[in-house]
Amino acid sequence: PVERVANRYAAGLLMPAYLFEEICDRRANTFTLAEELAKAFRVSRTAAAIRLVDLTDRPVMLVCHSKAKREWFHKSPLWPDELWPNDDLDTRSRAFDIQFSNKAENRVMISVTADAWFGRAASGRYDIRESTVRGGNGTTLSLIEIVKAVGRR
């Protein structure tokens, strides 16, 4: 808990919301944007992606996986509480291809089946997109965005 408070304080100091949001205005939540923000604010891509998730006005989640398991995830305030990412990468996700097959990163959002990420009955009610890059120490970082909640307004 203390570490989270310190991280949020540092993020606000290094990446002030008013400046950060000005750059992000109406742009897609992708790693291309996260890398641009990281460069502009002189922070890591991961720190910029976490701040992007914190400040976005869309339901977005950042997920970090190693080959063995899900390491951590961070969700935006608009993310549904019922959706938690799988512990293991699913073969239908682009992250699996990047983690295990050395495929090229996808810095833009692509449509994937929600079951590949959430595997729960609720996941069938959502259309999602994924953008995945390689992280440090053999990990992958994935931005997951809900495009549409099926059957909801």
mmCIF file of C-alpha atoms in Angstrom:
data_model
loop_
_atom_site.group_PDB
_atom_site.id
_atom_site.type_symbol
_atom_site.label_atom_id
_atom_site.label_comp_id
_atom_site.label_asym_id
_atom_site.label_seq_id
_atom_site.Cartn_x
_atom_site.Cartn_y
_atom_site.Cartn_z
ATOM 1 C CA PRO A 1 0.000 0.000 0.000
ATOM 2 C CA VAL A 2 2.742 2.533 0.843
ATOM 3 C CA GLU A 3 4.548 1.654 -2.375
ATOM 4 C CA ARG A 4 1.368 2.308 -4.395
ATOM 5 C CA VAL A 5 0.972 5.734 -2.830
ATOM 6 C CA ALA A 6 4.612 6.521 -3.607
ATOM 7 C CA ASN A 7 4.207 5.280 -7.200
ATOM 8 C CA ARG A 8 1.121 7.454 -7.749
ATOM 9 C CA TYR A 9 2.886 10.476 -6.253
ATOM 10 C CA ALA A 10 5.916 9.913 -8.493
ATOM 11 C CA ALA A 11 3.714 9.446 -11.570
ATOM 12 C CA GLY A 12 1.914 12.723 -10.859
ATOM 13 C CA LEU A 13 5.207 14.517 -10.355
ATOM 14 C CA LEU A 14 6.952 13.115 -13.435
ATOM 15 C CA MET A 15 3.884 12.970 -15.709
ATOM 16 C CA PRO A 16 1.446 15.726 -14.673
ATOM 17 C CA ALA A 17 -2.099 14.853 -15.723
ATOM 18 C CA TYR A 18 -2.766 18.144 -17.512
ATOM 19 C CA LEU A 19 0.317 17.742 -19.738
ATOM 20 C CA PHE A 20 -0.136 14.012 -20.196
ATOM 21 C CA GLU A 21 -3.801 14.306 -21.200
ATOM 22 C CA GLU A 22 -2.988 17.070 -23.695
ATOM 23 C CA ILE A 23 -0.758 14.666 -25.638
ATOM 24 C CA CYS A 24 -3.243 11.766 -25.333
ATOM 25 C CA ASP A 25 -6.329 13.722 -26.396
ATOM 26 C CA ARG A 26 -8.517 11.483 -28.608
ATOM 27 C CA ARG A 27 -5.702 9.096 -29.487
ATOM 28 C CA ALA A 28 -5.844 5.323 -29.295
ATOM 29 C CA ASN A 29 -4.345 3.640 -26.225
ATOM 30 C CA THR A 30 -1.452 1.836 -27.912
ATOM 31 C CA PHE A 31 2.191 1.190 -27.224
ATOM 32 C CA THR A 32 3.034 3.643 -29.994
ATOM 33 C CA LEU A 33 1.435 6.341 -27.833
ATOM 34 C CA ALA A 34 3.012 4.943 -24.637
ATOM 35 C CA GLU A 35 6.464 5.096 -26.254
ATOM 36 C CA GLU A 36 5.877 8.678 -27.408
ATOM 37 C CA LEU A 37 4.814 9.611 -23.867
ATOM 38 C CA ALA A 38 7.808 7.813 -22.341
ATOM 39 C CA LYS A 39 10.137 9.801 -24.554
ATOM 40 C CA ALA A 40 8.363 13.123 -23.916
ATOM 41 C CA PHE A 41 8.386 12.679 -20.122
ATOM 42 C CA ARG A 42 11.695 10.768 -19.902
ATOM 43 C CA VAL A 43 10.195 7.764 -18.132
ATOM 44 C CA SER A 44 10.058 4.054 -18.946
ATOM 45 C CA ARG A 45 7.514 2.692 -21.416
ATOM 46 C CA THR A 46 5.935 0.710 -18.570
ATOM 47 C CA ALA A 47 5.551 3.817 -16.379
ATOM 48 C CA ALA A 48 3.996 5.737 -19.292
ATOM 49 C CA ALA A 49 1.622 2.850 -20.060
ATOM 50 C CA ILE A 50 0.496 2.637 -16.420
ATOM 51 C CA ARG A 51 -0.151 6.384 -16.357
ATOM 52 C CA LEU A 52 -2.039 6.085 -19.650
ATOM 53 C CA VAL A 53 -4.270 3.422 -18.083
ATOM 54 C CA ASP A 54 -4.810 5.592 -14.987
ATOM 55 C CA LEU A 55 -5.850 8.665 -16.964
ATOM 56 C CA THR A 56 -7.776 7.231 -19.902
ATOM 57 C CA ASP A 57 -11.507 7.716 -20.285
ATOM 58 C CA ARG A 58 -11.866 4.175 -21.666
ATOM 59 C CA PRO A 59 -11.932 0.682 -20.136
ATOM 60 C CA VAL A 60 -8.282 -0.389 -20.537
ATOM 61 C CA MET A 61 -6.017 -2.846 -18.723
ATOM 62 C CA LEU A 62 -2.231 -3.297 -18.815
ATOM 63 C CA VAL A 63 -1.098 -6.901 -18.232
ATOM 64 C CA CYS A 64 2.436 -8.235 -17.753
ATOM 65 C CA HIS A 65 3.163 -11.935 -18.383
ATOM 66 C CA SER A 66 6.309 -14.006 -18.134
ATOM 67 C CA LYS A 67 6.568 -17.412 -19.782
ATOM 68 C CA ALA A 68 5.476 -18.981 -16.502
ATOM 69 C CA LYS A 69 2.532 -16.799 -15.412
ATOM 70 C CA ARG A 70 0.798 -13.453 -15.199
ATOM 71 C CA GLU A 71 3.114 -11.224 -13.184
ATOM 72 C CA TRP A 72 0.802 -8.250 -12.587
ATOM 73 C CA PHE A 73 -1.967 -6.167 -14.114
ATOM 74 C CA HIS A 74 -3.252 -2.617 -13.781
ATOM 75 C CA LYS A 75 -6.778 -1.549 -14.776
ATOM 76 C CA SER A 76 -8.382 1.791 -15.558
ATOM 77 C CA PRO A 77 -11.197 3.125 -13.365
ATOM 78 C CA LEU A 78 -13.735 2.189 -16.065
ATOM 79 C CA TRP A 79 -12.635 -1.462 -16.266
ATOM 80 C CA PRO A 80 -15.417 -3.908 -15.169
ATOM 81 C CA ASP A 81 -14.650 -5.554 -11.823
ATOM 82 C CA GLU A 82 -15.862 -8.918 -13.152
ATOM 83 C CA LEU A 83 -13.005 -9.246 -15.674
ATOM 84 C CA TRP A 84 -9.676 -10.512 -14.356
ATOM 85 C CA PRO A 85 -6.948 -11.633 -16.768
ATOM 86 C CA ASN A 86 -6.035 -15.304 -16.987
ATOM 87 C CA ASP A 87 -2.957 -16.452 -15.097
ATOM 88 C CA ASP A 88 -1.553 -18.085 -18.237
ATOM 89 C CA LEU A 89 -1.362 -16.762 -21.788
ATOM 90 C CA ASP A 90 -3.867 -18.293 -24.183
ATOM 91 C CA THR A 91 -2.679 -19.509 -27.599
ATOM 92 C CA ARG A 92 -5.332 -17.290 -29.239
ATOM 93 C CA SER A 93 -3.773 -14.077 -27.891
ATOM 94 C CA ARG A 94 -1.142 -12.123 -29.774
ATOM 95 C CA ALA A 95 0.815 -11.954 -26.505
ATOM 96 C CA PHE A 96 1.250 -15.744 -26.617
ATOM 97 C CA ASP A 97 2.763 -15.512 -30.116
ATOM 98 C CA ILE A 98 5.139 -12.772 -29.031
ATOM 99 C CA GLN A 99 6.124 -14.483 -25.764
ATOM 100 C CA PHE A 100 6.625 -18.022 -27.092
ATOM 101 C CA SER A 101 7.132 -17.766 -30.862
ATOM 102 C CA ASN A 102 9.270 -14.649 -31.098
ATOM 103 C CA LYS A 103 6.710 -12.993 -33.407
ATOM 104 C CA ALA A 104 6.825 -9.274 -34.149
ATOM 105 C CA GLU A 105 5.313 -6.915 -31.597
ATOM 106 C CA ASN A 106 1.976 -5.292 -32.379
ATOM 107 C CA ARG A 107 2.036 -1.686 -31.274
ATOM 108 C CA VAL A 108 -1.427 -1.018 -32.703
ATOM 109 C CA MET A 109 -4.664 -2.499 -31.402
ATOM 110 C CA ILE A 110 -5.964 -5.700 -33.026
ATOM 111 C CA SER A 111 -9.233 -7.492 -32.296
ATOM 112 C CA VAL A 112 -8.988 -10.707 -30.290
ATOM 113 C CA THR A 113 -11.506 -12.956 -28.612
ATOM 114 C CA ALA A 114 -12.196 -11.928 -25.025
ATOM 115 C CA ASP A 115 -12.070 -15.599 -23.976
ATOM 116 C CA ALA A 116 -8.351 -15.619 -24.842
ATOM 117 C CA TRP A 117 -7.748 -13.127 -22.053
ATOM 118 C CA PHE A 118 -10.468 -13.759 -19.501
ATOM 119 C CA GLY A 119 -11.853 -17.251 -20.062
ATOM 120 C CA ARG A 120 -14.904 -16.643 -17.919
ATOM 121 C CA ALA A 121 -18.561 -16.652 -18.837
ATOM 122 C CA ALA A 122 -18.603 -12.847 -18.609
ATOM 123 C CA SER A 123 -15.881 -12.509 -21.227
ATOM 124 C CA GLY A 124 -18.320 -13.523 -23.979
ATOM 125 C CA ARG A 125 -20.133 -10.279 -23.319
ATOM 126 C CA TYR A 126 -17.202 -8.107 -24.426
ATOM 127 C CA ASP A 127 -15.400 -7.270 -27.661
ATOM 128 C CA ILE A 128 -11.763 -6.427 -26.986
ATOM 129 C CA ARG A 129 -8.586 -5.309 -28.717
ATOM 130 C CA GLU A 130 -4.986 -6.049 -27.750
ATOM 131 C CA SER A 131 -1.626 -4.394 -28.298
ATOM 132 C CA THR A 132 1.434 -6.343 -27.072
ATOM 133 C CA VAL A 133 5.163 -5.617 -26.858
ATOM 134 C CA ARG A 134 8.148 -7.243 -25.204
ATOM 135 C CA GLY A 135 8.904 -6.011 -21.702
ATOM 136 C CA GLY A 136 12.071 -6.450 -19.721
ATOM 137 C CA ASN A 137 13.397 -9.751 -18.355
ATOM 138 C CA GLY A 138 11.538 -11.996 -20.801
ATOM 139 C CA THR A 139 8.080 -10.531 -20.189
ATOM 140 C CA THR A 140 5.355 -9.216 -22.445
ATOM 141 C CA LEU A 141 3.224 -6.139 -21.795
ATOM 142 C CA SER A 142 -0.288 -6.071 -23.218
ATOM 143 C CA LEU A 143 -2.749 -3.206 -23.393
ATOM 144 C CA ILE A 144 -6.273 -4.637 -23.500
ATOM 145 C CA GLU A 145 -9.176 -2.340 -24.356
ATOM 146 C CA ILE A 146 -12.885 -3.092 -24.269
ATOM 147 C CA VAL A 147 -14.354 -1.907 -27.543
ATOM 148 C CA LYS A 148 -17.939 -2.862 -26.815
ATOM 149 C CA ALA A 149 -19.898 -4.499 -24.061
ATOM 150 C CA VAL A 150 -22.216 -6.828 -25.975
ATOM 151 C CA GLY A 151 -25.819 -6.507 -24.910
ATOM 152 C CA ARG A 152 -25.116 -3.276 -23.009
ATOM 153 C CA ARG A 153 -25.463 0.342 -24.012
#
